[in-house]
Amino acid sequence: MQRITAIFPLGLLLVACGDVSEGSAGSDTAGSDTAGSDTAGSSTTGEAAAVTYWRDVKAVLDAKCVGCHSPGNLAPFSLASYADASAVASALPASLEAGTMPPWPPDAACGTYLHDRSIDDDARQLVLDWVELGAPEGDPADAPPPAQAPEPIAFDIDLQLPEPYTPTIAPDEYRCFLMPWPEEAETFVTALSVTPGERQIVHHVIAFAIPPDQAEAYRALDEADPDPGYLCYGGPSGGKINDGRVPWLGAWVPGGAPGDMPEGTGIKVQPGSLVAVQMHYHTYPGAGPDQSRIQIRTAASVDRVAVMMPFTNPAWVQGSEPMLIPAGEAGVVHSFAADVSNYLPLLFPDGGLQAGDPFVVHAAALHMHTRGVRGSLGLTGGQDTCLLDIPRWDFNWQGSYQLTAPVTVRPGDKLRLECEWDNTAENQPVENGVQQQPKDILWGEGTGDEMCLGIVYVTGT
């Protein structure tokens, strides 16, 4: 059975498929195949179209869709030009009306987040109207101005996977590659970017910092695998080493752009560390070799040291209080709340935070597997604050969300986590073309198991 890691470091991911890709906005006039024709800019009745691609729809597609739907990207078709968009226009309403595209799982009633790729009602209706009118092109002179490119990040570390690798395990393969950390002094990671080598098979990338005292154990894993790197379902060691104290540096998913950590924060990396890069390959026949690159910006110091803190019920993981999801049942809910202040010294062993100290949550994420229905993470006790609510869980769209207003957690506050699953016959995963039969499910690393995890990116106050 394939296995999947808890995607903790997506809490560092400040990206979205809706982010405008380089060169995607206002740059596809050559993509028109009808410019200059008698019908350009007109509806099928010969009257001026109320909605056209160039004047109205291009800006919406560039802002909300092209980050994933562009040539060579992971999405199954492109929306980067008029020719592309008009060819698939009839397929757009179903996902727009269902709310599955653009993918933006958080409930706006919970909070607001940076890089929001959700589409508002007016923009959605604009695209729907355009499709109904027959996808008129309009006049290329009406094209919106190119989106302002963000200020480029000055990276100082450039790492590449040691050698090209072609995945062989279908449909998903998790493989880790080790690279030495090049800095000779204590350093803080403040931004991270990934450039996939074979973009169509790279589903996500996660970078971990292996501390110096664990480096040899990880090198042994690499040496024991005859292929480049080593299989690592279940975390950077593949479940063979205690990964609980391994810092997470950052992550990438399709449509992602270079990501800054919250201003003034960074994740500490010690000299002598290794970088373990976990590649999730979505394998398909004929895929070429991948040799992805990772760029990192570092700082000698930061105002506030940051860490990623996973949160769940330890009794679920240990099995002393089984997180049972019975076969055939829908609406199965498990929840857990706890004061995590006593855990902080373990995350900040250098004394950065002491038990009982307040701390700040800058970003939040949730993780479940394929039978998840919904999940939420928030604070209760001293304050009732929603950090993240995913009302419709989608295993294929996992991420972390940076709060527009960071939340301070004070003594008396408890983190609260809740997850719901559907384990009926209709909601079973498909393996090797066969839909699985319901079975009792407990906590576990495999895709056929389940998890209920909250992940927060935290600093001191």
Short mmCIF file of C-alpha atoms in Angstrom, two decimals:
data_model
loop_
_atom_site.label_atom_id
_atom_site.label_comp_id
_atom_site.label_asym_id
_atom_site.label_seq_id
_atom_site.Cartn_x
_atom_site.Cartn_y
_atom_site.Cartn_z
CA MET A 1 0.00 0.00 0.00
CA GLN A 2 1.30 3.43 -0.80
CA ARG A 3 1.99 5.70 2.11
CA ILE A 4 1.84 9.44 2.49
CA THR A 5 3.53 11.90 4.77
CA ALA A 6 1.75 14.45 6.89
CA ILE A 7 2.41 17.62 4.94
CA PHE A 8 3.49 19.71 7.92
CA PRO A 9 5.77 22.18 6.18
CA LEU A 10 3.06 23.44 3.90
CA GLY A 11 2.54 25.84 6.78
CA LEU A 12 5.44 27.75 5.30
CA LEU A 13 3.90 27.84 1.90
CA LEU A 14 2.79 31.36 1.00
CA VAL A 15 1.64 30.45 -2.48
CA ALA A 16 -1.49 29.61 -4.39
CA CYS A 17 -2.51 28.33 -7.78
CA GLY A 18 -4.29 31.62 -8.24
CA ASP A 19 -1.07 33.60 -8.02
CA VAL A 20 -0.15 35.08 -11.39
CA SER A 21 2.64 33.15 -13.07
CA GLU A 22 5.54 34.91 -14.71
CA GLY A 23 4.57 36.11 -18.16
CA SER A 24 0.97 34.93 -17.83
CA ALA A 25 -0.83 38.25 -17.66
CA GLY A 26 -1.30 40.46 -20.68
CA SER A 27 1.21 38.51 -22.75
CA ASP A 28 -0.75 36.20 -25.03
CA THR A 29 -1.92 38.32 -27.92
CA ALA A 30 -0.21 35.80 -30.18
CA GLY A 31 -2.46 33.11 -28.70
CA SER A 32 -5.52 34.42 -30.54
CA ASP A 33 -6.53 32.44 -33.59
CA THR A 34 -9.36 34.77 -34.65
CA ALA A 35 -7.91 38.26 -34.19
CA GLY A 36 -8.89 40.47 -37.06
CA SER A 37 -11.83 38.31 -38.13
CA ASP A 38 -15.26 39.79 -38.73
CA THR A 39 -16.63 38.08 -35.62
CA ALA A 40 -13.94 39.16 -33.17
CA GLY A 41 -15.60 41.06 -30.34
CA SER A 42 -19.11 40.10 -31.43
CA SER A 43 -21.63 37.60 -30.24
CA THR A 44 -23.01 34.95 -32.53
CA THR A 45 -25.87 37.33 -33.44
CA GLY A 46 -23.46 39.90 -34.84
CA GLU A 47 -24.10 42.35 -32.01
CA ALA A 48 -21.31 43.62 -29.74
CA ALA A 49 -20.73 41.03 -27.06
CA ALA A 50 -21.61 42.06 -23.51
CA VAL A 51 -18.64 40.05 -22.21
CA THR A 52 -15.43 39.34 -24.12
CA TYR A 53 -12.21 37.50 -23.41
CA TRP A 54 -9.85 40.43 -23.79
CA ARG A 55 -11.90 43.07 -22.00
CA ASP A 56 -13.41 41.01 -19.18
CA VAL A 57 -12.41 37.37 -18.82
CA LYS A 58 -8.65 37.35 -19.40
CA ALA A 59 -7.96 39.26 -16.16
CA VAL A 60 -10.02 36.75 -14.16
CA LEU A 61 -8.35 33.72 -15.72
CA ASP A 62 -4.87 35.19 -15.30
CA ALA A 63 -5.45 36.01 -11.65
CA LYS A 64 -7.28 32.86 -10.59
CA CYS A 65 -6.50 30.03 -13.00
CA VAL A 66 -3.36 30.43 -15.11
CA GLY A 67 -1.05 29.71 -12.17
CA CYS A 68 -1.94 26.03 -12.66
CA HIS A 69 -3.65 26.02 -16.08
CA SER A 70 -0.69 26.94 -18.28
CA PRO A 71 1.49 25.00 -20.74
CA GLY A 72 3.71 22.45 -19.04
CA ASN A 73 2.01 22.83 -15.68
CA LEU A 74 0.20 20.08 -13.77
CA ALA A 75 -3.36 21.10 -14.69
CA PRO A 76 -4.84 19.03 -17.53
CA PHE A 77 -5.38 21.96 -19.91
CA SER A 78 -4.22 25.53 -20.43
CA LEU A 79 -6.20 28.76 -19.98
CA ALA A 80 -3.26 31.02 -20.78
CA SER A 81 -4.49 32.29 -24.17
CA TYR A 82 -7.75 32.96 -25.94
CA ALA A 83 -7.24 29.89 -28.14
CA ASP A 84 -6.72 27.75 -25.03
CA ALA A 85 -9.62 29.17 -23.03
CA SER A 86 -12.17 29.17 -25.82
CA ALA A 87 -11.36 25.56 -26.71
CA VAL A 88 -12.37 24.35 -23.23
CA ALA A 89 -14.92 27.03 -22.36
CA SER A 90 -17.82 24.58 -22.20
CA ALA A 91 -16.01 22.62 -19.46
CA LEU A 92 -15.64 25.60 -17.12
CA PRO A 93 -19.19 26.10 -15.75
CA ALA A 94 -19.41 22.74 -13.95
CA SER A 95 -16.42 23.37 -11.70
CA LEU A 96 -17.16 27.07 -11.24
CA GLU A 97 -20.74 26.40 -10.18
CA ALA A 98 -19.68 23.55 -7.89
CA GLY A 99 -17.07 25.78 -6.26
CA THR A 100 -14.25 23.30 -6.87
CA MET A 101 -12.29 25.70 -9.07
CA PRO A 102 -10.34 27.76 -8.38
CA PRO A 103 -9.42 25.56 -5.41
CA TRP A 104 -9.57 27.56 -2.20
CA PRO A 105 -10.67 25.33 0.71
CA PRO A 106 -10.78 27.79 3.68
CA ASP A 107 -14.13 29.12 4.81
CA ALA A 108 -14.12 32.92 4.65
CA ALA A 109 -16.34 32.99 7.74
CA CYS A 110 -13.36 31.71 9.77
CA GLY A 111 -10.77 34.26 8.74
CA THR A 112 -8.83 35.94 5.97
CA TYR A 113 -5.50 34.83 4.53
CA LEU A 114 -2.80 36.12 2.24
CA HIS A 115 -2.72 34.96 -1.40
CA ASP A 116 -6.45 34.23 -1.45
CA ARG A 117 -7.17 32.53 -4.78
CA SER A 118 -10.93 32.26 -4.29
CA ILE A 119 -13.13 33.80 -6.95
CA ASP A 120 -15.89 36.21 -5.95
CA ASP A 121 -19.46 35.95 -7.21
CA ASP A 122 -19.10 38.78 -9.74
CA ALA A 123 -16.00 37.31 -11.37
CA ARG A 124 -17.53 33.84 -11.43
CA GLN A 125 -20.66 35.15 -13.12
CA LEU A 126 -18.55 37.04 -15.65
CA VAL A 127 -16.91 33.82 -16.83
CA LEU A 128 -20.23 31.97 -16.86
CA ASP A 129 -21.82 34.73 -18.95
CA TRP A 130 -18.88 34.62 -21.37
CA VAL A 131 -19.31 30.89 -21.88
CA GLU A 132 -23.04 31.27 -22.40
CA LEU A 133 -22.41 33.90 -25.08
CA GLY A 134 -20.22 31.49 -26.99
CA ALA A 135 -16.83 32.63 -25.64
CA PRO A 136 -16.45 35.79 -27.79
CA GLU A 137 -12.89 37.01 -28.16
CA GLY A 138 -13.35 40.76 -28.45
CA ASP A 139 -10.59 43.18 -29.33
CA PRO A 140 -6.99 42.43 -28.23
CA ALA A 141 -6.60 46.16 -27.71
CA ASP A 142 -8.89 45.76 -24.71
CA ALA A 143 -6.40 43.46 -22.96
CA PRO A 144 -5.81 44.33 -19.30
CA PRO A 145 -2.42 45.75 -18.37
CA PRO A 146 0.15 43.16 -17.35
CA ALA A 147 0.01 42.29 -13.67
CA GLN A 148 2.72 43.99 -11.65
CA ALA A 149 5.41 41.45 -10.96
CA PRO A 150 6.34 41.02 -7.30
CA GLU A 151 9.74 42.22 -6.15
CA PRO A 152 12.16 39.38 -6.89
CA ILE A 153 13.62 37.52 -3.92
CA ALA A 154 17.40 37.53 -3.66
CA PHE A 155 18.25 33.90 -2.89
CA ASP A 156 21.73 33.01 -1.66
CA ILE A 157 21.56 29.16 -1.65
CA ASP A 158 20.84 27.13 -4.78
CA LEU A 159 20.47 23.36 -4.33
CA GLN A 160 19.71 20.75 -6.96
CA LEU A 161 18.78 17.09 -6.53
CA PRO A 162 22.05 15.14 -6.75
CA GLU A 163 21.11 13.37 -10.00
CA PRO A 164 18.12 12.95 -12.32
CA TYR A 165 15.52 10.45 -11.17
CA THR A 166 12.58 8.88 -12.98
CA PRO A 167 9.88 7.56 -10.57
CA THR A 168 8.72 3.99 -11.05
CA ILE A 169 6.01 3.51 -8.42
CA ALA A 170 2.50 4.41 -9.62
CA PRO A 171 0.39 6.32 -9.03
CA ASP A 172 2.44 8.11 -6.37
CA GLU A 173 6.02 7.83 -5.24
CA TYR A 174 7.58 9.62 -2.27
CA ARG A 175 11.38 9.80 -2.56
CA CYS A 176 13.83 11.80 -0.48
CA PHE A 177 17.18 13.19 -1.57
CA LEU A 178 19.89 14.43 0.80
CA MET A 179 22.07 17.49 0.24
CA PRO A 180 24.60 19.06 2.60
CA TRP A 181 23.67 22.39 4.18
CA PRO A 182 26.35 24.76 2.83
CA GLU A 183 26.50 27.33 5.64
CA GLU A 184 29.24 27.15 8.27
CA ALA A 185 27.43 29.20 10.89
CA GLU A 186 23.97 29.23 12.46
CA THR A 187 21.56 30.51 9.80
CA PHE A 188 17.87 31.32 9.45
CA VAL A 189 15.75 30.42 6.42
CA THR A 190 13.51 33.36 5.50
CA ALA A 191 12.27 32.36 2.02
CA LEU A 192 12.19 29.28 -0.17
CA SER A 193 11.45 28.60 -3.83
CA VAL A 194 11.24 25.39 -5.82
CA THR A 195 11.74 24.95 -9.57
CA PRO A 196 10.43 21.50 -10.58
CA GLY A 197 12.55 19.71 -13.13
CA GLU A 198 9.78 17.60 -14.67
CA ARG A 199 6.83 19.78 -13.78
CA GLN A 200 4.08 17.43 -14.89
CA ILE A 201 5.01 14.71 -12.40
CA VAL A 202 6.01 16.84 -9.39
CA HIS A 203 2.97 16.95 -7.13
CA HIS A 204 4.65 18.62 -4.17
CA VAL A 205 8.10 19.23 -2.70
CA ILE A 206 9.00 19.49 0.99
CA ALA A 207 12.37 20.50 2.43
CA PHE A 208 13.48 19.40 5.91
CA ALA A 209 16.57 20.37 7.92
CA ILE A 210 18.15 17.23 9.38
CA PRO A 211 20.09 18.22 12.55
CA PRO A 212 23.80 17.34 12.68
CA ASP A 213 23.30 14.67 15.36
CA GLN A 214 20.92 12.75 13.03
CA ALA A 215 22.83 13.22 9.80
CA GLU A 216 24.61 9.86 9.83
CA ALA A 217 21.37 7.95 10.39
CA TYR A 218 19.84 9.62 7.33
CA ARG A 219 22.93 8.99 5.23
CA ALA A 220 22.58 5.31 6.11
CA LEU A 221 19.03 5.32 4.71
CA ASP A 222 20.31 6.82 1.48
CA GLU A 223 23.16 4.31 1.19
CA ALA A 224 20.82 1.37 1.82
CA ASP A 225 18.62 2.21 -1.18
CA PRO A 226 20.20 1.16 -4.50
CA ASP A 227 18.40 3.91 -6.43
CA PRO A 228 19.08 7.64 -6.13
CA GLY A 229 17.73 8.87 -2.81
CA TYR A 230 15.44 6.61 -0.77
CA LEU A 231 11.72 5.95 -0.37
CA CYS A 232 10.22 8.15 2.35
CA TYR A 233 6.50 7.64 2.79
CA GLY A 234 5.64 8.85 6.27
CA GLY A 235 8.19 11.66 6.69
CA PRO A 236 11.80 12.45 5.80
CA SER A 237 12.99 9.08 7.13
CA GLY A 238 10.12 7.00 5.81
CA GLY A 239 9.09 6.25 9.39
CA LYS A 240 12.44 4.65 10.26
CA ILE A 241 13.71 7.47 12.49
CA ASN A 242 11.90 9.73 14.95
CA ASP A 243 11.14 12.72 12.73
CA GLY A 244 9.34 14.69 15.42
CA ARG A 245 12.24 17.05 16.07
CA VAL A 246 13.22 17.61 12.44
CA PRO A 247 12.61 21.25 11.44
CA TRP A 248 10.62 21.89 8.31
CA LEU A 249 12.02 24.51 5.96
CA GLY A 250 9.37 24.99 3.31
CA ALA A 251 7.32 23.45 0.55
CA TRP A 252 5.94 23.87 -2.95
CA VAL A 253 2.77 22.76 -4.72
CA PRO A 254 1.69 23.27 -8.35
CA GLY A 255 1.04 26.91 -9.11
CA GLY A 256 3.34 28.00 -6.34
CA ALA A 257 5.58 31.02 -6.47
CA PRO A 258 8.64 31.92 -4.38
CA GLY A 259 7.49 32.37 -0.80
CA ASP A 260 8.60 34.69 1.96
CA MET A 261 8.25 33.72 5.58
CA PRO A 262 6.28 36.24 7.63
CA GLU A 263 8.28 39.44 7.97
CA GLY A 264 11.04 39.30 10.58
CA THR A 265 10.78 35.53 11.14
CA GLY A 266 12.88 32.57 10.08
CA ILE A 267 13.64 28.91 10.79
CA LYS A 268 16.99 28.11 12.36
CA VAL A 269 19.42 25.71 10.68
CA GLN A 270 22.60 24.56 12.38
CA PRO A 271 25.92 24.10 10.55
CA GLY A 272 26.54 20.46 9.71
CA SER A 273 22.85 19.85 8.92
CA LEU A 274 21.51 18.04 5.88
CA VAL A 275 18.64 19.15 3.70
CA ALA A 276 16.24 16.28 3.04
CA VAL A 277 14.04 17.06 0.03
CA GLN A 278 10.93 14.95 -0.16
CA MET A 279 9.57 14.68 -3.70
CA HIS A 280 6.00 13.53 -4.20
CA TYR A 281 5.92 12.25 -7.76
CA HIS A 282 2.58 11.65 -9.43
CA THR A 283 3.84 8.98 -11.78
CA TYR A 284 2.57 8.36 -15.29
CA PRO A 285 3.85 6.22 -18.21
CA GLY A 286 6.48 7.94 -20.30
CA ALA A 287 7.42 10.52 -17.70
CA GLY A 288 10.92 11.88 -18.04
CA PRO A 289 13.55 12.22 -15.31
CA ASP A 290 13.27 14.95 -12.69
CA GLN A 291 16.06 17.00 -11.16
CA SER A 292 14.30 19.78 -9.29
CA ARG A 293 16.05 22.79 -7.76
CA ILE A 294 15.51 24.58 -4.46
CA GLN A 295 16.53 28.17 -3.78
CA ILE A 296 16.74 29.50 -0.25
CA ARG A 297 17.20 32.95 1.21
CA THR A 298 18.94 33.09 4.55
CA ALA A 299 19.65 35.67 7.21
CA ALA A 300 22.28 35.73 9.93
CA SER A 301 19.61 36.77 12.42
CA VAL A 302 15.86 37.37 12.65
CA ASP A 303 13.64 39.27 15.03
CA ARG A 304 11.71 36.14 15.95
CA VAL A 305 12.73 32.50 15.55
CA ALA A 306 9.93 30.43 14.02
CA VAL A 307 9.03 26.75 14.07
CA MET A 308 6.31 24.56 12.66
CA MET A 309 4.27 22.93 15.41
CA PRO A 310 2.18 19.85 14.59
CA PHE A 311 -0.82 19.39 16.86
CA THR A 312 -2.90 16.29 17.44
CA ASN A 313 -4.05 13.94 20.18
CA PRO A 314 -0.99 11.82 21.17
CA ALA A 315 -3.33 9.04 22.27
CA TRP A 316 -4.57 8.67 18.68
CA VAL A 317 -1.00 8.24 17.45
CA GLN A 318 -0.01 5.86 20.24
CA GLY A 319 -3.23 3.87 19.99
CA SER A 320 -4.12 4.19 23.68
CA GLU A 321 -7.26 6.07 22.61
CA PRO A 322 -7.94 4.74 19.11
CA MET A 323 -9.13 7.23 16.51
CA LEU A 324 -11.63 4.67 15.22
CA ILE A 325 -13.53 5.37 12.01
CA PRO A 326 -15.86 2.36 11.66
CA ALA A 327 -16.42 0.68 8.31
CA GLY A 328 -19.54 1.86 6.51
CA GLU A 329 -20.19 4.89 8.72
CA ALA A 330 -20.54 8.51 7.62
CA GLY A 331 -20.27 11.60 9.80
CA VAL A 332 -17.59 10.15 12.11
CA VAL A 333 -16.10 13.00 14.17
CA HIS A 334 -13.08 13.11 16.47
CA SER A 335 -11.86 16.22 18.29
CA PHE A 336 -9.14 17.19 20.72
CA ALA A 337 -8.20 20.31 22.68
CA ALA A 338 -5.13 21.00 24.81
CA ASP A 339 -2.96 23.71 26.29
CA VAL A 340 0.29 23.37 24.34
CA SER A 341 2.33 25.89 26.33
CA ASN A 342 4.30 23.14 28.11
CA TYR A 343 5.34 21.76 24.73
CA LEU A 344 7.05 24.97 23.63
CA PRO A 345 10.44 24.32 25.28
CA LEU A 346 10.76 21.17 23.15
CA LEU A 347 10.30 23.24 20.00
CA PHE A 348 12.59 26.00 21.22
CA PRO A 349 15.34 24.05 23.03
CA ASP A 350 17.62 27.07 23.12
CA GLY A 351 15.30 28.78 25.58
CA GLY A 352 13.52 30.98 23.06
CA LEU A 353 10.16 30.16 24.62
CA GLN A 354 9.42 28.84 28.10
CA ALA A 355 6.40 26.92 29.35
CA GLY A 356 3.48 29.28 29.79
CA ASP A 357 4.86 31.99 27.50
CA PRO A 358 2.44 33.53 25.00
CA PHE A 359 3.19 32.79 21.35
CA VAL A 360 1.97 33.97 17.96
CA VAL A 361 0.32 31.88 15.24
CA HIS A 362 1.16 33.24 11.78
CA ALA A 363 -0.14 30.40 9.58
CA ALA A 364 -2.28 27.30 9.95
CA ALA A 365 -2.85 24.05 8.07
CA LEU A 366 -4.85 20.84 8.38
CA HIS A 367 -4.06 17.32 7.22
CA MET A 368 -6.28 14.29 6.66
CA HIS A 369 -6.33 11.50 4.09
CA THR A 370 -8.78 10.42 1.41
CA ARG A 371 -11.89 9.82 3.52
CA GLY A 372 -11.83 13.24 5.16
CA VAL A 373 -14.96 15.40 4.90
CA ARG A 374 -14.15 18.53 6.89
CA GLY A 375 -11.71 19.85 9.47
CA SER A 376 -11.17 22.85 11.70
CA LEU A 377 -8.46 24.30 13.91
CA GLY A 378 -8.92 27.07 16.43
CA LEU A 379 -8.57 28.33 19.97
CA THR A 380 -10.88 27.75 22.89
CA GLY A 381 -10.78 28.35 26.63
CA GLY A 382 -9.38 31.82 27.19
CA GLN A 383 -10.47 32.96 23.74
CA ASP A 384 -12.66 31.48 21.02
CA THR A 385 -10.87 32.13 17.74
CA CYS A 386 -11.11 30.28 14.44
CA LEU A 387 -7.70 29.77 12.82
CA LEU A 388 -8.73 27.59 9.87
CA ASP A 389 -11.93 25.85 8.79
CA ILE A 390 -12.07 23.55 5.76
CA PRO A 391 -15.77 22.75 5.27
CA ARG A 392 -15.16 20.51 2.23
CA TRP A 393 -11.93 18.55 2.52
CA ASP A 394 -10.11 17.66 -0.68
CA PHE A 395 -7.08 15.41 -0.31
CA ASN A 396 -5.66 16.73 -3.58
CA TRP A 397 -5.68 20.38 -2.45
CA GLN A 398 -3.76 20.63 0.78
CA GLY A 399 -1.96 23.73 1.86
CA SER A 400 -1.30 26.16 4.63
CA TYR A 401 -2.69 29.62 5.00
CA GLN A 402 -0.94 32.70 6.35
CA LEU A 403 -3.27 34.76 8.51
CA THR A 404 -3.66 38.38 7.50
CA ALA A 405 -3.79 39.15 11.24
CA PRO A 406 -1.57 36.82 13.33
CA VAL A 407 -3.18 35.54 16.52
CA THR A 408 -1.52 35.66 19.95
CA VAL A 409 -2.10 32.58 22.10
CA ARG A 410 -2.03 33.33 25.83
CA PRO A 411 -2.06 31.26 29.03
CA GLY A 412 -5.45 29.61 29.37
CA ASP A 413 -5.96 29.26 25.61
CA LYS A 414 -6.23 25.78 24.16
CA LEU A 415 -5.70 24.66 20.61
CA ARG A 416 -8.73 22.72 19.40
CA LEU A 417 -8.78 20.33 16.45
CA GLU A 418 -11.77 18.58 14.89
CA CYS A 419 -12.03 16.26 11.89
CA GLU A 420 -14.89 14.43 10.19
CA TRP A 421 -14.76 11.41 7.88
CA ASP A 422 -17.04 9.46 5.56
CA ASN A 423 -16.16 5.75 5.53
CA THR A 424 -19.11 4.53 3.49
CA ALA A 425 -18.74 2.38 0.39
CA GLU A 426 -19.30 5.35 -1.90
CA ASN A 427 -16.32 7.26 -0.43
CA GLN A 428 -13.54 4.68 -0.76
CA PRO A 429 -10.29 5.32 -2.65
CA VAL A 430 -9.45 3.58 -5.91
CA GLU A 431 -6.28 1.48 -6.00
CA ASN A 432 -5.07 -0.11 -9.24
CA GLY A 433 -8.39 0.69 -10.84
CA VAL A 434 -10.45 -1.01 -8.13
CA GLN A 435 -12.54 0.84 -5.56
CA GLN A 436 -11.70 -0.42 -2.09
CA GLN A 437 -14.23 -1.88 0.32
CA PRO A 438 -14.93 -0.15 3.65
CA LYS A 439 -12.85 -1.27 6.62
CA ASP A 440 -12.33 -0.02 10.14
CA ILE A 441 -9.74 2.76 10.01
CA LEU A 442 -7.34 3.99 12.67
CA TRP A 443 -4.56 6.55 12.81
CA GLY A 444 -1.74 5.66 10.42
CA GLU A 445 0.73 6.88 7.80
CA GLY A 446 -0.75 5.01 4.84
CA THR A 447 -3.21 6.53 2.41
CA GLY A 448 -5.63 3.82 3.46
CA ASP A 449 -5.27 4.94 7.09
CA GLU A 450 -6.32 8.35 8.40
CA MET A 451 -4.93 11.34 10.28
CA CYS A 452 -6.28 14.42 11.98
CA LEU A 453 -3.50 17.00 12.26
CA GLY A 454 -3.33 20.69 12.80
CA ILE A 455 -0.10 22.50 11.92
CA VAL A 456 0.77 26.03 12.97
CA TYR A 457 3.73 28.29 12.14
CA VAL A 458 4.58 30.00 15.43
CA THR A 459 6.99 32.48 16.98
CA GLY A 460 7.35 34.18 20.30
CA THR A 461 5.67 37.50 20.85
#
